[in-house]
Amino acid sequence: MSNNQTSRPFQLRDFRPTDIPDFVEAINLVYPDEPSTVEQMEYWESSYPKDNPRLRAVAEWHDGKTIGFAACFNPFWMVTPGAYWLEMLVHPDYRRHGAGSALLAAVEPFAWQQSALRLWSNGREDHLDGVAFAEAHGYHRIGIRFESVLDLDTFDEAPFVSAFDRIDAAGYTLTTLAAERPLVADADRRLFDLHDQVMVDVPFPGGAYPKTTYEQWRAWAIDSPTSDHDGMFIAKQGDNWVGLTFVEMPPGGSPFTGSTGVLRAHRGRGLAMALKLRSFRFLREHGYHQVRAHNDTANPPILELNRKLGYRRLPGWITWEKTAQ
């Protein structure tokens, strides 16, 4: 891909791995509260599934700096009703020169060429320029994913610790992936199977739900530079694994809860609360002062749990949809 129109101060071309440092710079300017690193991006680049359809483009400024990034691909982390996914970002210092519209026009048709029925994207609700851009280009809102934060320095677990007594009385114990690995030969696979079962009930907008392969889940959850096997908590009843919660700890940023879930037959017994509390203790022990969570508005039970715990809502992420013409 190339676009050498001299009337614009940029040209479009294919993405190169050498664009990653400029990409990280733009991410950290747009989302300073959730910083990334070059090492993280290089890891995600190397772990992207080779057989998953994707088209990428970048906008290169006249001085050689990469200032805009776009990708259109099959969202391999979830089951979707005929949807493809769009990601796009323009460096804030280089906006209003047409780079966003040019990038969108370059990658958006890829979804329709793959017979997608709809194209999804997301963006922060408080980024009003992004909201206006999406609406101007034919996207409409289909949901919002709340982001919230809990202050661990002021959090008082006393009103909730009875959850530990409840699960003890019912014969449950809490452990970690790190503790189970020396004891269970297929611990990683068992945790994936548990995650796969509980995540089916985690709603996404537009009728989607989380679903991925073992290899991709492993790349995210087990081998990722943001994971810590001591921070991957498992609820057990005897030898049966019935619940989980993970905390992810990106370097330089606030940790967040990646997943919390309990098998249907074991819900309503305090397991989710106990898992959350154990993760908070872990984070405090490691010197963290807050923890974030992302939850969809279509998931009232976990939103209510977080409300009880004292999470404070932050600006959410709008899910946008554009249907095939």
mmCIF file of C-alpha atoms in Angstrom, residues 66-306:
data_model
loop_
_atom_site.group_PDB
_atom_site.id
_atom_site.type_symbol
_atom_site.label_atom_id
_atom_site.label_comp_id
_atom_site.label_asym_id
_atom_site.label_seq_id
_atom_site.Cartn_x
_atom_site.Cartn_y
_atom_site.Cartn_z
ATOM 1 C CA THR A 66 4.575 7.411 11.620
ATOM 2 C CA ILE A 67 1.610 9.382 12.943
ATOM 3 C CA GLY A 68 -1.457 7.231 12.263
ATOM 4 C CA PHE A 69 -2.292 3.550 12.568
ATOM 5 C CA ALA A 70 -5.243 1.440 11.431
ATOM 6 C CA ALA A 71 -6.064 -2.267 11.333
ATOM 7 C CA CYS A 72 -9.094 -4.279 10.240
ATOM 8 C CA PHE A 73 -9.266 -7.937 11.240
ATOM 9 C CA ASN A 74 -11.321 -10.855 12.457
ATOM 10 C CA PRO A 75 -11.779 -10.446 16.253
ATOM 11 C CA PHE A 76 -10.277 -13.779 17.217
ATOM 12 C CA TRP A 77 -10.908 -13.328 20.965
ATOM 13 C CA MET A 78 -14.690 -13.614 20.695
ATOM 14 C CA VAL A 79 -17.552 -15.188 18.778
ATOM 15 C CA THR A 80 -19.309 -12.459 16.828
ATOM 16 C CA PRO A 81 -22.423 -12.357 14.641
ATOM 17 C CA GLY A 82 -20.562 -11.763 11.381
ATOM 18 C CA ALA A 83 -18.504 -8.835 12.661
ATOM 19 C CA TYR A 84 -14.977 -7.665 11.907
ATOM 20 C CA TRP A 85 -12.978 -5.331 14.158
ATOM 21 C CA LEU A 86 -11.420 -1.946 13.417
ATOM 22 C CA GLU A 87 -8.652 -0.257 15.396
ATOM 23 C CA MET A 88 -7.408 3.204 14.568
ATOM 24 C CA LEU A 89 -5.285 5.842 16.272
ATOM 25 C CA VAL A 90 -3.810 9.147 15.129
ATOM 26 C CA HIS A 91 -1.103 10.936 17.103
ATOM 27 C CA PRO A 92 -2.813 13.904 18.821
ATOM 28 C CA ASP A 93 -0.276 16.416 17.463
ATOM 29 C CA TYR A 94 -1.045 15.446 13.864
ATOM 30 C CA ARG A 95 -4.834 15.420 13.792
ATOM 31 C CA ARG A 96 -7.135 17.443 11.528
ATOM 32 C CA HIS A 97 -4.985 16.829 8.465
ATOM 33 C CA GLY A 98 -7.150 14.025 7.070
ATOM 34 C CA ALA A 99 -5.051 11.089 8.265
ATOM 35 C CA GLY A 100 -7.918 9.448 10.148
ATOM 36 C CA SER A 101 -10.324 9.561 7.215
ATOM 37 C CA ALA A 102 -7.627 8.334 4.825
ATOM 38 C CA LEU A 103 -6.722 5.413 7.072
ATOM 39 C CA LEU A 104 -10.361 4.479 7.531
ATOM 40 C CA ALA A 105 -10.934 4.485 3.780
ATOM 41 C CA ALA A 106 -7.852 2.300 3.324
ATOM 42 C CA VAL A 107 -8.762 -0.516 5.727
ATOM 43 C CA GLU A 108 -12.542 -0.439 6.129
ATOM 44 C CA PRO A 109 -13.310 -2.153 2.778
ATOM 45 C CA PHE A 110 -11.306 -5.179 3.920
ATOM 46 C CA ALA A 111 -14.165 -6.186 6.231
ATOM 47 C CA TRP A 112 -16.709 -6.191 3.409
ATOM 48 C CA GLN A 113 -14.296 -8.106 1.166
ATOM 49 C CA GLN A 114 -14.240 -10.813 3.849
ATOM 50 C CA SER A 115 -18.072 -10.948 3.719
ATOM 51 C CA ALA A 116 -18.465 -9.300 7.116
ATOM 52 C CA LEU A 117 -21.982 -8.107 7.895
ATOM 53 C CA ARG A 118 -20.869 -5.407 10.306
ATOM 54 C CA LEU A 119 -17.740 -3.650 11.472
ATOM 55 C CA TRP A 120 -17.114 -2.957 15.147
ATOM 56 C CA SER A 121 -14.728 -0.612 16.887
ATOM 57 C CA ASN A 122 -14.459 1.079 20.263
ATOM 58 C CA GLY A 123 -13.361 4.348 21.784
ATOM 59 C CA ARG A 124 -13.443 6.244 25.047
ATOM 60 C CA GLU A 125 -16.689 8.093 25.686
ATOM 61 C CA ASP A 126 -14.821 11.174 26.951
ATOM 62 C CA HIS A 127 -12.762 11.478 23.747
ATOM 63 C CA LEU A 128 -15.318 13.708 22.092
ATOM 64 C CA ASP A 129 -13.348 14.150 18.881
ATOM 65 C CA GLY A 130 -13.328 10.382 18.460
ATOM 66 C CA VAL A 131 -17.064 10.201 19.131
ATOM 67 C CA ALA A 132 -17.715 12.857 16.505
ATOM 68 C CA PHE A 133 -15.413 11.084 14.029
ATOM 69 C CA ALA A 134 -17.190 7.750 14.447
ATOM 70 C CA GLU A 135 -20.637 9.261 14.049
ATOM 71 C CA ALA A 136 -19.563 11.289 11.011
ATOM 72 C CA HIS A 137 -18.333 8.109 9.320
ATOM 73 C CA GLY A 138 -21.528 6.128 9.757
ATOM 74 C CA TYR A 139 -20.968 4.301 13.043
ATOM 75 C CA HIS A 140 -23.620 3.984 15.746
ATOM 76 C CA ARG A 141 -23.372 2.921 19.389
ATOM 77 C CA ILE A 142 -24.359 -0.612 20.373
ATOM 78 C CA GLY A 143 -22.999 -0.703 23.921
ATOM 79 C CA ILE A 144 -20.575 0.669 26.450
ATOM 80 C CA ARG A 145 -17.983 -1.092 28.547
ATOM 81 C CA PHE A 146 -17.484 0.601 31.896
ATOM 82 C CA GLU A 147 -14.051 1.205 33.286
ATOM 83 C CA SER A 148 -13.809 1.588 37.058
ATOM 84 C CA VAL A 149 -11.101 1.900 39.673
ATOM 85 C CA LEU A 150 -10.797 0.857 43.317
ATOM 86 C CA ASP A 151 -8.483 2.687 45.722
ATOM 87 C CA LEU A 152 -6.654 -0.102 47.546
ATOM 88 C CA ASP A 153 -5.184 2.296 50.115
ATOM 89 C CA THR A 154 -8.618 3.223 51.472
ATOM 90 C CA PHE A 155 -10.466 -0.022 50.732
ATOM 91 C CA ASP A 156 -11.773 -1.744 53.884
ATOM 92 C CA GLU A 157 -12.342 -5.461 53.383
ATOM 93 C CA ALA A 158 -13.962 -5.959 56.823
ATOM 94 C CA PRO A 159 -17.593 -5.802 55.582
ATOM 95 C CA PHE A 160 -16.871 -8.519 53.013
ATOM 96 C CA VAL A 161 -14.502 -11.026 54.657
ATOM 97 C CA SER A 162 -17.411 -13.272 55.672
ATOM 98 C CA ALA A 163 -17.163 -14.545 52.095
ATOM 99 C CA PHE A 164 -14.084 -16.515 53.167
ATOM 100 C CA ASP A 165 -16.073 -18.202 55.970
ATOM 101 C CA ARG A 166 -18.877 -19.046 53.537
ATOM 102 C CA ILE A 167 -16.622 -20.737 51.029
ATOM 103 C CA ASP A 168 -14.684 -22.571 53.760
ATOM 104 C CA ALA A 169 -17.932 -23.946 55.178
ATOM 105 C CA ALA A 170 -18.968 -25.142 51.729
ATOM 106 C CA GLY A 171 -15.685 -26.966 51.165
ATOM 107 C CA TYR A 172 -14.018 -24.536 48.772
ATOM 108 C CA THR A 173 -10.393 -23.430 48.822
ATOM 109 C CA LEU A 174 -8.483 -20.740 46.954
ATOM 110 C CA THR A 175 -5.196 -21.392 45.221
ATOM 111 C CA THR A 176 -3.110 -19.998 42.362
ATOM 112 C CA LEU A 177 -1.850 -21.247 39.039
ATOM 113 C CA ALA A 178 1.689 -20.978 40.405
ATOM 114 C CA ALA A 179 0.793 -23.333 43.269
ATOM 115 C CA GLU A 180 -1.063 -25.802 41.052
ATOM 116 C CA ARG A 181 1.490 -26.143 38.265
ATOM 117 C CA PRO A 182 3.901 -28.407 40.213
ATOM 118 C CA LEU A 183 0.958 -30.598 41.286
ATOM 119 C CA VAL A 184 -1.158 -30.817 38.129
ATOM 120 C CA ALA A 185 0.533 -31.805 34.881
ATOM 121 C CA ASP A 186 -2.026 -30.073 32.662
ATOM 122 C CA ALA A 187 -2.703 -27.097 34.952
ATOM 123 C CA ASP A 188 -2.477 -24.528 32.162
ATOM 124 C CA ARG A 189 -4.929 -26.442 29.984
ATOM 125 C CA ARG A 190 -7.322 -26.995 32.891
ATOM 126 C CA LEU A 191 -7.340 -23.298 33.615
ATOM 127 C CA PHE A 192 -8.092 -22.554 29.969
ATOM 128 C CA ASP A 193 -11.002 -25.015 30.011
ATOM 129 C CA LEU A 194 -12.399 -23.362 33.156
ATOM 130 C CA HIS A 195 -11.957 -19.901 31.657
ATOM 131 C CA ASP A 196 -13.666 -21.065 28.467
ATOM 132 C CA GLN A 197 -16.694 -22.308 30.415
ATOM 133 C CA VAL A 198 -17.207 -19.278 32.640
ATOM 134 C CA MET A 199 -16.594 -16.699 29.902
ATOM 135 C CA VAL A 200 -19.499 -18.002 27.804
ATOM 136 C CA ASP A 201 -21.754 -16.188 30.283
ATOM 137 C CA VAL A 202 -19.859 -12.884 30.047
ATOM 138 C CA PRO A 203 -21.920 -10.713 27.694
ATOM 139 C CA PHE A 204 -20.441 -8.467 25.031
ATOM 140 C CA PRO A 205 -22.439 -5.957 22.977
ATOM 141 C CA GLY A 206 -24.156 -7.117 19.818
ATOM 142 C CA GLY A 207 -24.663 -10.710 20.923
ATOM 143 C CA ALA A 208 -20.950 -11.587 21.071
ATOM 144 C CA TYR A 209 -19.198 -13.547 23.801
ATOM 145 C CA PRO A 210 -15.550 -14.337 24.605
ATOM 146 C CA LYS A 211 -14.064 -17.365 22.857
ATOM 147 C CA THR A 212 -10.565 -18.114 21.637
ATOM 148 C CA THR A 213 -8.134 -20.965 21.097
ATOM 149 C CA TYR A 214 -5.907 -22.425 23.765
ATOM 150 C CA GLU A 215 -2.828 -21.122 21.971
ATOM 151 C CA GLN A 216 -4.109 -17.560 21.821
ATOM 152 C CA TRP A 217 -5.423 -17.617 25.384
ATOM 153 C CA ARG A 218 -2.057 -18.909 26.527
ATOM 154 C CA ALA A 219 -0.294 -16.065 24.726
ATOM 155 C CA TRP A 220 -2.527 -13.560 26.531
ATOM 156 C CA ALA A 221 -2.887 -15.102 29.964
ATOM 157 C CA ILE A 222 0.103 -17.356 30.637
ATOM 158 C CA ASP A 223 3.044 -16.069 28.628
ATOM 159 C CA SER A 224 2.172 -12.364 28.464
ATOM 160 C CA PRO A 225 4.639 -9.907 30.027
ATOM 161 C CA THR A 226 1.704 -8.489 32.018
ATOM 162 C CA SER A 227 0.815 -11.791 33.709
ATOM 163 C CA ASP A 228 1.963 -13.206 37.041
ATOM 164 C CA HIS A 229 1.046 -16.812 37.810
ATOM 165 C CA ASP A 230 0.845 -15.913 41.511
ATOM 166 C CA GLY A 231 -1.876 -13.427 40.555
ATOM 167 C CA MET A 232 -4.021 -16.017 38.766
ATOM 168 C CA PHE A 233 -6.414 -17.232 41.460
ATOM 169 C CA ILE A 234 -8.461 -20.429 41.289
ATOM 170 C CA ALA A 235 -11.391 -21.571 43.437
ATOM 171 C CA LYS A 236 -11.461 -25.329 44.061
ATOM 172 C CA GLN A 237 -13.895 -27.799 45.569
ATOM 173 C CA GLY A 238 -11.865 -30.921 46.155
ATOM 174 C CA ASP A 239 -10.017 -31.484 42.898
ATOM 175 C CA ASN A 240 -12.573 -29.583 40.836
ATOM 176 C CA TRP A 241 -11.718 -26.095 39.600
ATOM 177 C CA VAL A 242 -14.859 -23.985 39.729
ATOM 178 C CA GLY A 243 -13.914 -20.272 39.684
ATOM 179 C CA LEU A 244 -11.143 -17.874 38.797
ATOM 180 C CA THR A 245 -9.909 -14.324 38.754
ATOM 181 C CA PHE A 246 -6.797 -12.938 37.076
ATOM 182 C CA VAL A 247 -4.954 -9.699 37.660
ATOM 183 C CA GLU A 248 -2.819 -8.229 34.905
ATOM 184 C CA MET A 249 0.036 -5.910 35.785
ATOM 185 C CA PRO A 250 1.278 -3.817 32.872
ATOM 186 C CA PRO A 251 4.660 -2.189 33.533
ATOM 187 C CA GLY A 252 4.271 1.444 34.485
ATOM 188 C CA GLY A 253 0.486 1.288 34.715
ATOM 189 C CA SER A 254 -2.268 0.325 37.117
ATOM 190 C CA PRO A 255 -3.120 -3.375 37.413
ATOM 191 C CA PHE A 256 -6.543 -4.497 36.313
ATOM 192 C CA THR A 257 -8.761 -7.513 36.709
ATOM 193 C CA GLY A 258 -8.674 -9.411 33.441
ATOM 194 C CA SER A 259 -11.317 -12.040 34.205
ATOM 195 C CA THR A 260 -13.522 -13.094 37.109
ATOM 196 C CA GLY A 261 -15.974 -15.956 36.801
ATOM 197 C CA VAL A 262 -17.574 -18.922 38.557
ATOM 198 C CA LEU A 263 -19.216 -21.995 37.042
ATOM 199 C CA ARG A 264 -23.006 -21.737 37.089
ATOM 200 C CA ALA A 265 -23.528 -24.573 39.575
ATOM 201 C CA HIS A 266 -21.297 -22.842 42.127
ATOM 202 C CA ARG A 267 -22.584 -19.282 41.943
ATOM 203 C CA GLY A 268 -24.231 -17.421 44.798
ATOM 204 C CA ARG A 269 -21.874 -18.861 47.410
ATOM 205 C CA GLY A 270 -19.432 -15.997 47.852
ATOM 206 C CA LEU A 271 -16.735 -17.323 45.522
ATOM 207 C CA ALA A 272 -16.511 -14.266 43.274
ATOM 208 C CA MET A 273 -16.247 -11.995 46.326
ATOM 209 C CA ALA A 274 -13.580 -14.175 47.947
ATOM 210 C CA LEU A 275 -11.559 -14.322 44.734
ATOM 211 C CA LYS A 276 -11.723 -10.551 44.374
ATOM 212 C CA LEU A 277 -10.640 -9.984 47.976
ATOM 213 C CA ARG A 278 -7.728 -12.386 47.598
ATOM 214 C CA SER A 279 -6.584 -10.536 44.478
ATOM 215 C CA PHE A 280 -6.736 -7.215 46.362
ATOM 216 C CA ARG A 281 -4.513 -8.615 49.104
ATOM 217 C CA PHE A 282 -2.052 -9.829 46.485
ATOM 218 C CA LEU A 283 -1.882 -6.409 44.838
ATOM 219 C CA ARG A 284 -1.424 -4.627 48.161
ATOM 220 C CA GLU A 285 1.392 -7.041 49.055
ATOM 221 C CA HIS A 286 3.077 -6.069 45.789
ATOM 222 C CA GLY A 287 2.843 -2.343 46.478
ATOM 223 C CA TYR A 288 -0.055 -1.391 44.220
ATOM 224 C CA HIS A 289 -2.409 1.390 45.257
ATOM 225 C CA GLN A 290 -5.340 0.851 42.911
ATOM 226 C CA VAL A 291 -6.886 -1.719 40.593
ATOM 227 C CA ARG A 292 -9.018 -1.212 37.503
ATOM 228 C CA ALA A 293 -11.814 -3.247 35.983
ATOM 229 C CA HIS A 294 -13.642 -3.269 32.651
ATOM 230 C CA ASN A 295 -17.228 -4.520 32.657
ATOM 231 C CA ASP A 296 -19.976 -4.354 30.092
ATOM 232 C CA THR A 297 -23.301 -2.726 30.899
ATOM 233 C CA ALA A 298 -24.935 -6.018 29.880
ATOM 234 C CA ASN A 299 -23.323 -7.724 32.903
ATOM 235 C CA PRO A 300 -25.317 -6.428 35.925
ATOM 236 C CA PRO A 301 -24.086 -9.026 38.482
ATOM 237 C CA ILE A 302 -20.417 -8.072 38.245
ATOM 238 C CA LEU A 303 -21.287 -4.375 38.056
ATOM 239 C CA GLU A 304 -23.249 -4.756 41.293
ATOM 240 C CA LEU A 305 -20.368 -6.627 42.930
ATOM 241 C CA ASN A 306 -17.937 -3.873 41.987
#
